[in-house]
Short mmCIF file of C-alpha atoms (C1' of nucleotides) in Angstrom, two decimals:
data_model
loop_
_atom_site.label_atom_id
_atom_site.label_comp_id
_atom_site.label_asym_id
_atom_site.label_seq_id
_atom_site.Cartn_x
_atom_site.Cartn_y
_atom_site.Cartn_z
CA UNK A 425 228.45 -66.28 -276.79
CA UNK A 426 228.46 -69.59 -278.66
CA UNK A 427 229.26 -73.04 -277.28
CA UNK A 428 232.98 -72.36 -277.67
CA UNK A 429 232.87 -69.25 -275.53
CA UNK A 430 233.49 -66.92 -278.46
CA UNK A 431 231.53 -63.72 -278.77
CA UNK A 432 229.81 -63.44 -282.12
CA UNK A 433 229.60 -59.73 -282.93
CA UNK A 434 226.89 -60.47 -285.49
CA UNK A 435 224.57 -61.18 -282.62
CA UNK A 436 225.16 -57.87 -280.85
CA UNK A 437 221.94 -56.31 -282.13
CA UNK A 438 220.03 -59.51 -281.57
CA UNK A 439 221.39 -59.76 -278.05
CA UNK A 440 220.26 -56.20 -277.33
CA UNK A 441 216.72 -56.99 -278.52
CA UNK A 442 216.77 -60.15 -276.41
CA UNK A 443 217.85 -58.19 -273.35
CA UNK A 444 215.18 -55.52 -273.86
CA UNK A 445 212.54 -58.21 -274.21
CA UNK A 446 213.70 -59.86 -270.98
CA UNK A 447 213.72 -56.58 -269.07
CA UNK A 448 210.30 -55.46 -270.26
CA UNK A 449 208.85 -58.94 -269.78
CA UNK A 450 210.01 -58.96 -266.16
CA UNK A 451 208.30 -55.62 -265.59
CA UNK A 452 205.05 -56.48 -267.36
CA UNK A 453 204.71 -60.04 -266.09
CA UNK A 454 205.37 -58.83 -262.54
CA UNK A 455 202.82 -56.03 -262.74
CA UNK A 456 200.03 -57.69 -264.72
CA UNK A 457 200.66 -61.43 -264.56
CA UNK A 458 201.43 -63.94 -267.30
CA UNK A 459 197.96 -64.24 -268.83
CA UNK A 460 197.18 -60.53 -268.77
CA UNK A 461 200.21 -59.57 -270.88
CA UNK A 462 199.91 -59.98 -274.64
CA UNK A 463 202.72 -60.67 -277.06
CA UNK A 464 201.95 -57.45 -278.93
CA UNK A 465 202.28 -55.47 -275.71
CA UNK A 466 205.58 -57.16 -274.90
CA UNK A 467 206.98 -56.50 -278.36
CA UNK A 468 205.88 -52.86 -278.34
CA UNK A 469 207.39 -52.26 -274.89
CA UNK A 470 210.69 -53.72 -276.07
CA UNK A 471 210.52 -51.75 -279.32
CA UNK A 472 210.47 -54.79 -281.56
CA UNK A 473 208.12 -57.12 -283.43
CA UNK A 474 206.05 -59.95 -281.97
CA UNK A 475 207.95 -62.42 -284.13
CA UNK A 476 211.08 -61.65 -282.09
CA UNK A 477 209.52 -63.39 -279.10
CA UNK A 478 209.16 -66.66 -280.98
CA UNK A 479 212.60 -66.22 -282.52
CA UNK A 480 214.52 -65.57 -279.30
CA UNK A 481 212.50 -67.56 -276.78
CA UNK A 482 210.33 -69.95 -278.76
CA UNK A 483 207.16 -68.16 -277.67
CA UNK A 484 205.53 -66.36 -274.77
CA UNK A 485 205.94 -69.30 -272.39
CA UNK A 486 209.60 -69.62 -273.24
CA UNK A 487 210.10 -65.93 -272.53
CA UNK A 488 208.37 -66.27 -269.17
CA UNK A 489 210.56 -69.27 -268.37
CA UNK A 490 213.68 -67.22 -269.07
CA UNK A 491 212.38 -64.38 -266.89
CA UNK A 492 211.72 -66.79 -264.03
CA UNK A 493 215.18 -68.36 -264.39
CA UNK A 494 216.73 -64.90 -264.23
CA UNK A 495 214.64 -63.92 -261.22
CA UNK A 496 215.49 -67.17 -259.43
CA UNK A 497 219.21 -66.69 -259.97
CA UNK A 498 219.18 -63.01 -259.01
CA UNK A 499 217.06 -63.45 -255.88
CA UNK A 500 219.10 -66.49 -254.83
CA UNK A 501 222.30 -64.45 -254.88
CA UNK A 502 220.57 -61.47 -253.29
CA UNK A 503 219.40 -63.64 -250.39
CA UNK A 504 222.75 -65.37 -250.10
CA UNK A 505 224.62 -62.08 -250.03
CA UNK A 506 222.36 -60.69 -247.32
CA UNK A 507 222.91 -63.70 -245.06
CA UNK A 508 226.64 -63.85 -245.76
CA UNK A 509 227.15 -60.14 -245.19
CA UNK A 510 225.14 -60.19 -241.98
CA UNK A 511 227.10 -63.17 -240.74
CA UNK A 512 230.42 -61.53 -241.55
CA UNK A 513 229.52 -58.20 -239.93
CA UNK A 514 228.03 -59.88 -236.90
CA UNK A 515 231.07 -62.09 -236.40
CA UNK A 516 233.49 -59.20 -236.85
CA UNK A 517 231.76 -57.27 -234.12
CA UNK A 518 231.42 -60.31 -231.86
CA UNK A 519 227.65 -59.88 -231.67
CA UNK A 520 225.28 -62.51 -230.35
CA UNK A 521 223.34 -64.47 -233.02
CA UNK A 522 220.15 -62.50 -232.50
CA UNK A 523 221.82 -59.39 -233.91
CA UNK A 524 222.44 -61.33 -237.09
CA UNK A 525 218.69 -61.72 -237.55
CA UNK A 526 218.42 -57.98 -237.04
CA UNK A 527 220.95 -57.36 -239.79
CA UNK A 528 219.53 -59.91 -242.24
CA UNK A 529 216.01 -58.53 -242.12
CA UNK A 530 217.15 -54.93 -242.53
CA UNK A 531 219.38 -55.89 -245.46
CA UNK A 532 216.67 -57.88 -247.20
CA UNK A 533 214.06 -55.16 -246.86
CA UNK A 534 216.49 -52.55 -248.13
CA UNK A 535 217.66 -54.72 -251.03
CA UNK A 536 214.16 -55.65 -252.18
CA UNK A 537 212.96 -52.05 -252.06
CA UNK A 538 216.15 -50.59 -253.52
CA UNK A 539 215.34 -50.62 -257.24
CA UNK A 540 212.39 -51.13 -259.52
CA UNK A 541 213.96 -54.32 -260.83
CA UNK A 542 214.23 -55.92 -257.42
CA UNK A 543 210.70 -54.83 -256.56
CA UNK A 544 209.44 -56.43 -259.77
CA UNK A 545 211.33 -59.61 -259.01
CA UNK A 546 209.82 -59.72 -255.56
CA UNK A 547 206.40 -59.06 -257.04
CA UNK A 548 206.82 -61.86 -259.58
CA UNK A 549 207.80 -64.17 -256.74
CA UNK A 550 204.72 -63.20 -254.73
CA UNK A 551 202.67 -63.87 -257.82
CA UNK A 552 204.13 -67.34 -258.27
CA UNK A 553 203.34 -67.99 -254.61
CA UNK A 554 199.69 -67.37 -255.33
CA UNK A 555 199.41 -68.79 -258.84
CA UNK A 556 202.22 -71.30 -259.30
CA UNK A 557 203.08 -71.95 -262.94
CA UNK A 558 205.23 -74.73 -264.38
CA UNK A 559 208.25 -72.59 -263.44
CA UNK A 560 207.46 -72.43 -259.72
CA UNK A 561 209.70 -75.37 -258.83
CA UNK A 562 212.70 -73.55 -260.27
CA UNK A 563 211.92 -70.48 -258.23
CA UNK A 564 211.24 -72.41 -255.05
CA UNK A 565 214.16 -74.80 -255.07
CA UNK A 566 216.69 -72.29 -256.32
CA UNK A 567 215.76 -69.16 -254.37
CA UNK A 568 212.98 -69.59 -251.82
CA UNK A 569 213.94 -72.83 -250.11
CA UNK A 570 217.58 -71.83 -249.52
CA UNK A 571 216.37 -68.55 -248.02
CA UNK A 572 213.81 -70.30 -245.81
CA UNK A 573 216.45 -72.77 -244.65
CA UNK A 574 218.75 -69.90 -243.75
CA UNK A 575 215.97 -68.30 -241.74
CA UNK A 576 215.32 -71.66 -240.15
CA UNK A 577 218.95 -71.90 -239.02
CA UNK A 578 218.73 -68.35 -237.72
CA UNK A 579 215.61 -69.14 -235.71
CA UNK A 580 217.30 -72.21 -234.27
CA UNK A 581 220.36 -70.22 -233.28
CA UNK A 582 218.37 -67.43 -231.67
CA UNK A 583 215.08 -68.81 -230.36
CA UNK A 584 216.46 -72.27 -229.62
CA UNK A 585 213.85 -74.11 -231.66
CA UNK A 586 214.93 -77.23 -233.57
CA UNK A 587 215.17 -76.51 -237.30
CA UNK A 588 212.72 -79.26 -238.23
CA UNK A 589 210.08 -78.32 -235.66
CA UNK A 590 206.79 -76.72 -236.70
CA UNK A 591 207.39 -73.80 -234.36
CA UNK A 592 210.69 -73.11 -236.05
CA UNK A 593 209.19 -73.31 -239.54
CA UNK A 594 206.34 -70.98 -238.59
CA UNK A 595 208.76 -68.33 -237.43
CA UNK A 596 211.12 -68.80 -240.37
CA UNK A 597 208.23 -68.49 -242.80
CA UNK A 598 206.95 -65.43 -240.95
CA UNK A 599 210.34 -63.75 -241.25
CA UNK A 600 210.44 -64.45 -244.97
CA UNK A 601 206.94 -63.07 -245.33
CA UNK A 602 207.76 -59.91 -243.43
CA UNK A 603 210.93 -59.34 -245.43
CA UNK A 604 208.92 -59.54 -248.66
CA UNK A 605 205.85 -57.60 -247.54
CA UNK A 606 207.21 -54.09 -247.89
CA UNK A 607 208.62 -54.50 -251.37
CA UNK A 608 205.13 -55.02 -252.75
CA UNK A 609 203.92 -51.83 -254.28
CA UNK A 610 201.26 -49.52 -253.06
CA UNK A 611 199.54 -51.21 -250.18
CA UNK A 612 201.76 -50.33 -247.26
CA UNK A 613 202.22 -46.87 -248.76
CA UNK A 614 198.44 -46.43 -248.87
CA UNK A 615 198.20 -47.44 -245.22
CA UNK A 616 200.80 -44.88 -244.20
CA UNK A 617 199.41 -42.16 -246.45
CA UNK A 618 202.77 -41.73 -248.13
CA UNK A 619 203.20 -41.48 -251.88
CA UNK A 620 206.59 -43.18 -252.12
CA UNK A 621 209.54 -44.58 -250.20
CA UNK A 622 212.34 -42.21 -249.25
CA UNK A 623 215.69 -43.82 -248.39
CA UNK A 624 215.21 -42.98 -244.72
CA UNK A 625 211.80 -44.69 -244.83
CA UNK A 626 213.41 -47.92 -245.97
CA UNK A 627 215.88 -47.64 -243.09
CA UNK A 628 213.10 -46.94 -240.63
CA UNK A 629 211.06 -49.91 -241.84
CA UNK A 630 214.07 -52.19 -241.65
CA UNK A 631 214.84 -51.01 -238.10
CA UNK A 632 211.23 -51.34 -236.95
CA UNK A 633 210.84 -54.88 -238.27
CA UNK A 634 214.29 -55.85 -237.04
CA UNK A 635 213.54 -54.52 -233.57
CA UNK A 636 210.25 -56.36 -233.56
CA UNK A 637 211.76 -59.72 -234.45
CA UNK A 638 214.81 -59.07 -232.30
CA UNK A 639 212.59 -59.21 -229.26
CA UNK A 640 210.26 -61.84 -230.72
CA UNK A 641 213.03 -64.34 -231.29
CA UNK A 642 214.60 -64.17 -227.84
CA UNK A 643 214.03 -67.38 -225.91
CA UNK A 644 211.53 -66.99 -223.08
CA UNK A 645 213.01 -66.74 -219.64
CA UNK B 52 162.90 -60.64 -252.64
CA UNK B 53 161.26 -57.66 -254.35
CA UNK B 54 161.06 -54.05 -253.22
CA UNK B 55 158.09 -54.86 -250.97
CA UNK B 56 159.98 -57.54 -249.07
CA UNK B 57 157.94 -60.34 -250.61
CA UNK B 58 159.71 -63.50 -251.71
CA UNK B 59 158.99 -64.27 -255.34
CA UNK B 60 158.97 -68.05 -255.63
CA UNK B 61 159.40 -67.77 -259.37
CA UNK B 62 162.97 -66.67 -258.85
CA UNK B 63 163.96 -69.61 -256.64
CA UNK B 64 165.63 -71.51 -259.46
CA UNK B 65 167.24 -68.37 -260.81
CA UNK B 66 168.52 -67.49 -257.34
CA UNK B 67 170.08 -70.94 -257.02
CA UNK B 68 171.90 -70.54 -260.34
CA UNK B 69 173.05 -67.08 -259.24
CA UNK B 70 174.38 -68.48 -255.97
CA UNK B 71 176.20 -71.35 -257.68
CA UNK B 72 177.80 -68.87 -260.09
CA UNK B 73 178.96 -66.68 -257.20
CA UNK B 74 180.39 -69.62 -255.27
CA UNK B 75 182.25 -71.10 -258.22
CA UNK B 76 183.44 -67.68 -259.35
CA UNK B 77 184.95 -67.03 -255.92
CA UNK B 78 186.81 -70.32 -256.10
CA UNK B 79 188.03 -69.95 -259.69
CA UNK B 80 188.91 -66.24 -259.53
CA UNK B 81 190.82 -66.85 -256.29
CA UNK B 82 192.76 -69.80 -257.67
CA UNK B 83 193.46 -68.64 -261.24
CA UNK B 84 192.86 -64.89 -261.31
CA UNK B 85 190.34 -62.78 -263.20
CA UNK B 86 191.90 -62.92 -266.65
CA UNK B 87 192.76 -66.60 -266.53
CA UNK B 88 189.16 -67.71 -265.94
CA UNK B 89 186.88 -67.91 -268.98
CA UNK B 90 183.13 -67.43 -269.01
CA UNK B 91 182.69 -70.94 -270.43
CA UNK B 92 184.68 -72.38 -267.53
CA UNK B 93 182.62 -70.40 -265.02
CA UNK B 94 179.34 -71.51 -266.54
CA UNK B 95 180.41 -75.16 -266.71
CA UNK B 96 181.58 -75.13 -263.07
CA UNK B 97 178.22 -73.69 -261.99
CA UNK B 98 176.34 -76.16 -264.19
CA UNK B 99 174.73 -73.49 -266.34
CA UNK B 100 175.11 -71.62 -269.63
CA UNK B 101 177.44 -68.72 -270.36
CA UNK B 102 174.44 -66.51 -271.06
CA UNK B 103 173.50 -66.80 -267.37
CA UNK B 104 176.53 -64.70 -266.47
CA UNK B 105 175.36 -61.79 -268.58
CA UNK B 106 171.78 -62.27 -267.39
CA UNK B 107 172.51 -62.30 -263.65
CA UNK B 108 175.56 -60.07 -263.42
CA UNK B 109 175.74 -58.13 -266.67
CA UNK B 110 178.94 -59.89 -267.69
CA UNK B 111 182.18 -61.32 -266.38
CA UNK B 112 183.26 -58.04 -264.79
CA UNK B 113 179.92 -57.64 -263.04
CA UNK B 114 180.27 -61.14 -261.63
CA UNK B 115 183.75 -60.37 -260.36
CA UNK B 116 182.44 -57.17 -258.77
CA UNK B 117 179.77 -59.12 -256.91
CA UNK B 118 182.36 -61.65 -255.74
CA UNK B 119 184.59 -58.87 -254.44
CA UNK B 120 181.67 -57.17 -252.67
CA UNK B 121 180.81 -60.46 -250.98
CA UNK B 122 184.42 -61.08 -249.99
CA UNK B 123 184.78 -57.55 -248.62
CA UNK B 124 181.66 -57.89 -246.47
CA UNK B 125 182.54 -61.37 -245.21
CA UNK B 126 186.16 -60.56 -244.39
CA UNK B 127 185.14 -57.30 -242.73
CA UNK B 128 182.84 -59.11 -240.33
CA UNK B 129 185.36 -61.91 -239.85
CA UNK B 130 188.02 -59.39 -238.83
CA UNK B 131 185.59 -57.44 -236.67
CA UNK B 132 184.45 -60.58 -234.87
CA UNK B 133 188.01 -61.66 -234.15
CA UNK B 134 188.91 -58.30 -232.60
CA UNK B 135 185.65 -58.04 -230.66
CA UNK B 136 185.87 -61.59 -229.33
CA UNK B 137 189.51 -61.16 -228.33
CA UNK B 138 188.69 -57.89 -226.58
CA UNK B 139 185.77 -59.46 -224.69
CA UNK B 140 187.72 -62.54 -223.62
CA UNK B 141 190.73 -60.52 -222.64
CA UNK B 142 188.67 -58.07 -220.59
CA UNK B 143 186.73 -60.87 -218.88
CA UNK B 144 189.96 -62.45 -217.71
CA UNK B 145 191.51 -59.14 -216.74
CA UNK B 146 194.47 -59.70 -219.05
CA UNK B 147 196.98 -57.05 -220.05
CA UNK B 148 196.53 -55.62 -223.57
CA UNK B 149 199.37 -57.67 -225.00
CA UNK B 150 197.41 -60.86 -224.44
CA UNK B 151 194.72 -59.42 -226.68
CA UNK B 152 197.18 -59.32 -229.57
CA UNK B 153 197.95 -62.94 -228.81
CA UNK B 154 194.28 -63.85 -229.06
CA UNK B 155 193.56 -61.79 -232.17
CA UNK B 156 196.35 -63.35 -234.21
CA UNK B 157 195.45 -66.88 -233.19
CA UNK B 158 191.78 -66.26 -234.02
CA UNK B 159 192.53 -64.74 -237.41
CA UNK B 160 194.88 -67.52 -238.45
CA UNK B 161 192.38 -70.14 -237.37
CA UNK B 162 189.45 -68.39 -239.05
CA UNK B 163 191.26 -67.86 -242.37
CA UNK B 164 192.43 -71.47 -242.51
CA UNK B 165 189.16 -72.94 -241.26
CA UNK B 166 187.33 -73.53 -244.54
CA UNK B 167 188.01 -73.57 -248.25
CA UNK B 168 185.77 -70.54 -248.67
CA UNK B 169 187.71 -68.40 -246.21
CA UNK B 170 190.99 -69.56 -247.75
CA UNK B 171 189.71 -68.54 -251.17
CA UNK B 172 188.62 -65.17 -249.88
CA UNK B 173 192.02 -64.62 -248.33
CA UNK B 174 193.64 -65.71 -251.59
CA UNK B 175 191.50 -63.30 -253.61
CA UNK B 176 192.49 -60.53 -251.24
CA UNK B 177 196.20 -61.35 -251.64
CA UNK B 178 195.65 -61.31 -255.38
CA UNK B 179 194.07 -57.87 -255.28
CA UNK B 180 197.03 -56.69 -253.21
CA UNK B 181 199.34 -57.66 -256.05
CA UNK B 182 197.14 -56.80 -259.04
CA UNK B 183 194.57 -54.22 -257.92
CA UNK B 184 191.50 -54.10 -260.12
CA UNK B 185 188.77 -51.45 -260.19
CA UNK B 186 187.27 -53.25 -257.18
CA UNK B 187 190.30 -52.88 -254.94
CA UNK B 188 189.03 -49.72 -253.27
CA UNK B 189 185.94 -51.55 -252.05
CA UNK B 190 188.05 -54.30 -250.59
CA UNK B 191 190.55 -51.94 -249.01
CA UNK B 192 188.20 -49.43 -247.48
CA UNK B 193 185.62 -51.94 -246.30
CA UNK B 194 187.80 -54.78 -245.01
CA UNK B 195 191.53 -54.12 -245.06
CA UNK B 196 191.74 -50.60 -243.66
CA UNK B 197 189.48 -51.28 -240.65
CA UNK B 198 191.57 -54.35 -239.84
CA UNK B 199 194.83 -52.43 -240.21
CA UNK B 200 193.48 -49.66 -237.99
CA UNK B 201 192.54 -52.22 -235.33
CA UNK B 202 196.04 -53.64 -235.46
CA UNK B 203 197.38 -50.12 -235.24
CA UNK B 204 195.40 -49.49 -232.05
CA UNK B 205 196.63 -52.81 -230.70
CA UNK B 206 200.24 -51.91 -231.40
CA UNK B 207 199.75 -48.55 -229.71
CA UNK B 208 198.23 -50.18 -226.63
CA UNK B 209 200.96 -52.81 -226.37
CA UNK B 210 204.20 -51.43 -227.77
CA UNK B 211 203.45 -47.83 -226.85
CA UNK B 212 203.97 -46.49 -230.37
CA UNK B 213 201.70 -43.65 -231.54
CA UNK B 214 199.10 -44.91 -234.01
CA UNK B 215 200.18 -42.48 -236.72
CA UNK B 216 203.89 -43.17 -236.46
CA UNK B 217 205.75 -45.10 -239.14
CA UNK B 218 207.02 -47.59 -236.57
CA UNK B 219 203.47 -48.32 -235.51
CA UNK B 220 202.27 -48.77 -239.09
CA UNK B 221 205.16 -51.08 -239.93
CA UNK B 222 204.29 -53.37 -237.05
CA UNK B 223 200.55 -53.22 -237.73
CA UNK B 224 201.13 -54.08 -241.38
CA UNK B 225 203.48 -56.88 -240.39
CA UNK B 226 200.85 -58.38 -238.13
CA UNK B 227 198.27 -58.27 -240.89
CA UNK B 228 200.75 -59.89 -243.27
CA UNK B 229 201.58 -62.66 -240.83
CA UNK B 230 197.92 -63.35 -240.11
CA UNK B 231 197.27 -63.78 -243.83
CA UNK B 232 200.42 -65.69 -244.75
CA UNK B 233 199.38 -69.13 -243.56
CA UNK B 234 195.99 -69.18 -245.26
CA UNK B 235 197.65 -69.12 -248.65
CA UNK B 236 197.75 -72.58 -250.06
CA UNK B 237 200.69 -74.82 -250.58
CA UNK B 238 203.76 -72.79 -249.87
CA UNK B 239 204.08 -73.08 -246.12
CA UNK B 240 202.96 -76.69 -246.39
CA UNK B 241 205.74 -77.36 -248.89
CA UNK B 242 208.26 -75.80 -246.53
CA UNK B 243 207.15 -78.03 -243.67
CA UNK B 244 206.86 -81.14 -245.83
CA UNK B 245 203.25 -81.61 -244.77
CA UNK B 246 200.47 -82.42 -247.20
CA UNK B 247 197.67 -80.59 -245.39
CA UNK B 248 196.66 -78.72 -242.25
CA UNK B 249 195.35 -80.74 -239.34
CA UNK B 250 193.32 -78.83 -236.73
CA UNK B 251 196.16 -79.13 -234.22
CA UNK B 252 198.53 -77.67 -236.83
CA UNK B 253 196.37 -74.56 -237.08
CA UNK B 254 196.45 -74.24 -233.31
CA UNK B 255 200.19 -74.72 -233.24
CA UNK B 256 200.74 -72.09 -235.94
CA UNK B 257 198.48 -69.64 -234.15
CA UNK B 258 200.31 -70.21 -230.87
CA UNK B 259 203.74 -69.92 -232.45
CA UNK B 260 202.97 -66.65 -234.23
CA UNK B 261 201.13 -65.30 -231.22
CA UNK B 262 204.05 -66.11 -228.93
CA UNK B 263 206.43 -64.49 -231.38
CA UNK B 264 204.51 -61.24 -231.58
CA UNK B 265 203.67 -61.36 -227.88
CA UNK B 266 207.34 -60.88 -227.12
CA UNK B 267 207.98 -58.66 -230.13
CA UNK B 268 205.40 -56.09 -229.10
CA UNK B 269 206.50 -55.62 -225.51
CA UNK B 270 208.02 -52.19 -224.96
CA UNK B 271 211.77 -52.29 -224.49
CA UNK B 272 212.97 -51.93 -220.93
"C1'" DG C 923 138.30 -72.57 -263.23
"C1'" DG C 924 141.07 -71.90 -267.22
"C1'" DA C 925 143.21 -69.91 -271.09
"C1'" DA C 926 145.88 -65.83 -272.58
"C1'" DA C 927 149.50 -62.58 -271.54
"C1'" DG C 928 153.66 -61.37 -269.26
"C1'" DA C 929 157.84 -62.06 -266.64
"C1'" DT C 930 161.79 -64.91 -265.48
"C1'" DG C 931 165.42 -67.88 -266.64
"C1'" DT C 932 168.01 -71.19 -269.71
"C1'" DC C 933 169.88 -72.72 -273.90
"C1'" DA C 934 172.48 -73.57 -278.50
"C1'" DA C 935 174.30 -70.80 -281.97
"C1'" DT C 936 176.75 -67.06 -283.43
"C1'" DC C 937 179.03 -62.37 -283.34
"C1'" DG C 938 183.25 -59.38 -283.81
"C1'" DA C 939 187.50 -58.80 -281.47
"C1'" DT C 940 191.66 -60.44 -279.78
"C1'" DT C 941 194.87 -64.07 -278.67
"C1'" DG C 942 199.68 -66.50 -279.54
"C1'" DA C 943 201.91 -68.40 -283.33
"C1'" DT C 944 203.56 -68.62 -287.99
"C1'" DT C 945 204.99 -67.35 -292.61
"C1'" DG C 946 207.88 -65.53 -296.28
"C1'" DA C 947 210.05 -61.36 -297.76
"C1'" DC C 948 213.74 -58.40 -296.56
"C1'" DA C 949 217.83 -56.29 -294.12
"C1'" DT C 950 222.40 -56.78 -292.09
"C1'" DC C 951 226.84 -58.55 -291.49
"C1'" DA C 952 230.51 -62.28 -291.47
"C1'" DT D 1404 226.74 -66.74 -300.06
"C1'" DG D 1405 224.95 -68.23 -295.82
"C1'" DA D 1406 223.67 -67.11 -291.07
"C1'" DT D 1407 221.37 -63.94 -287.98
"C1'" DG D 1408 217.45 -60.88 -287.05
"C1'" DT D 1409 213.49 -58.07 -288.10
"C1'" DC D 1410 209.24 -57.03 -290.20
"C1'" DA D 1411 204.21 -56.75 -291.99
"C1'" DA D 1412 200.74 -59.92 -292.93
"C1'" DT D 1413 198.10 -63.69 -291.82
"C1'" DC D 1414 196.71 -68.08 -289.39
"C1'" DA D 1415 193.42 -70.86 -286.49
"C1'" DA D 1416 191.76 -70.67 -281.90
"C1'" DT D 1417 189.67 -68.59 -278.22
"C1'" DC D 1418 187.79 -64.68 -275.91
"C1'" DG D 1419 183.41 -62.24 -273.82
"C1'" DA D 1420 179.09 -60.86 -275.39
"C1'" DT D 1421 174.80 -61.25 -277.76
"C1'" DT D 1422 170.85 -63.20 -280.07
"C1'" DG D 1423 166.38 -65.37 -280.59
"C1'" DA D 1424 164.01 -69.58 -279.58
"C1'" DC D 1425 162.10 -72.01 -275.80
"C1'" DA D 1426 160.66 -73.67 -271.19
"C1'" DT D 1427 158.70 -72.43 -266.78
"C1'" DC D 1428 155.96 -70.01 -263.70
"C1'" DT D 1429 152.82 -65.94 -262.27
"C1'" DT D 1430 149.42 -62.78 -263.03
"C1'" DT D 1431 145.51 -61.13 -265.40
"C1'" DC D 1432 141.14 -61.34 -267.31
"C1'" DC D 1433 136.82 -63.51 -268.69
#
DNA sequence: GGAAAGATGTCAATCGATTGATTGACATCA
DNA sequence: TGATGTCAATCAATCGATTGACATCTTTCC
């Protein structure tokens, strides 16, 4: 689509190559990290030539930047949807706020483990947490911070801790961490001895974590 | 020290170079990752020549292997000490098992945030979680699994969930995740707006998380 | 006691391989 | 005919590894 909003059919093939590059770059960058992925590997995975990377994205860094922008936007809406849906369901059923936390955590865990794409996005995010690149600010301000602030509000509403307090932030950050932990590949599976997640496993994990925090967030008597 | 237990004073200088390489390699590999660190950078940081890496460790991979072995051994004893100390203190005071979980978490968070070295080790471990190398098995079997199993026992003793059950493993894994989350640099600090951890912050984080899981692990009425 | 021989460790220089980026020819379609 | 993409070929730069000279220290031997 050009600057006038018209679709240029000439670019259909180019757009397809661009999309394949983005999809494969997300997968490879998430699994191996920015430095460990070569341009030749990216091009081969996308079924094109290395020159395409420079043509469509200006180079390897430009491609990574586009991937991060896509991840930030997708995760931001994924988080937002989870909180909004939980709020709507909880309000419709007249539940107390603590049930909303229950719902949010279960939704996030399920959403992040649902598809390979979302798992890769979560993995890329974890990677940026550990090795921030120039793109980290985008990811943090656009996706992570809003999610943390939502958790912070949730902790305030349930545990009665002021949103700006350290105690509140510790719990909010812990919830975010727990929601992300199970989407990472391999490690929890190895601990359980399983070889993969079945749909009922995802449900069970969501319920277990939700039950855990449901009790953990209740204000002390 | 040779095979007879005698200290060879000739190797004192060589040993010092070896130690500096190991220390700097831990720091750099933890911060930037295996692929992103060059042999020239490693040698310069340790104040020696790149040939030293091949001489002492057989190459970059050999050096990384030694670093991982050191991290595995150190973290294993760090974990073990935390559980043992918590058990001893808890038994001496005649506390219920759930207080032991309280103590373990607080000790682990404090220990992992105590020094740069322990933070780097924790960071390297997180990195291996995301991008397992050939050394991951060492790290997992020697340090991570024993710690997870301890948590599993703790969850069984407190929440009454069988150690092999999925619910138990989910909670045990969550506890491990939470204990590690705050030792990672930068991200939680950014969320709180702080610029660094003060000793009282570490205490406060440990107490907050411990209080959270203290309630979360109690069996439902 | 002291020089030769051997082991240990460091160094600058260099190796082939691989990296990301670039080029100019060529294909496709408006 | 010009714009959009793709391709094989090639670029300089950097990678990890290696080499052989050299310094240092220990052991051996007379």
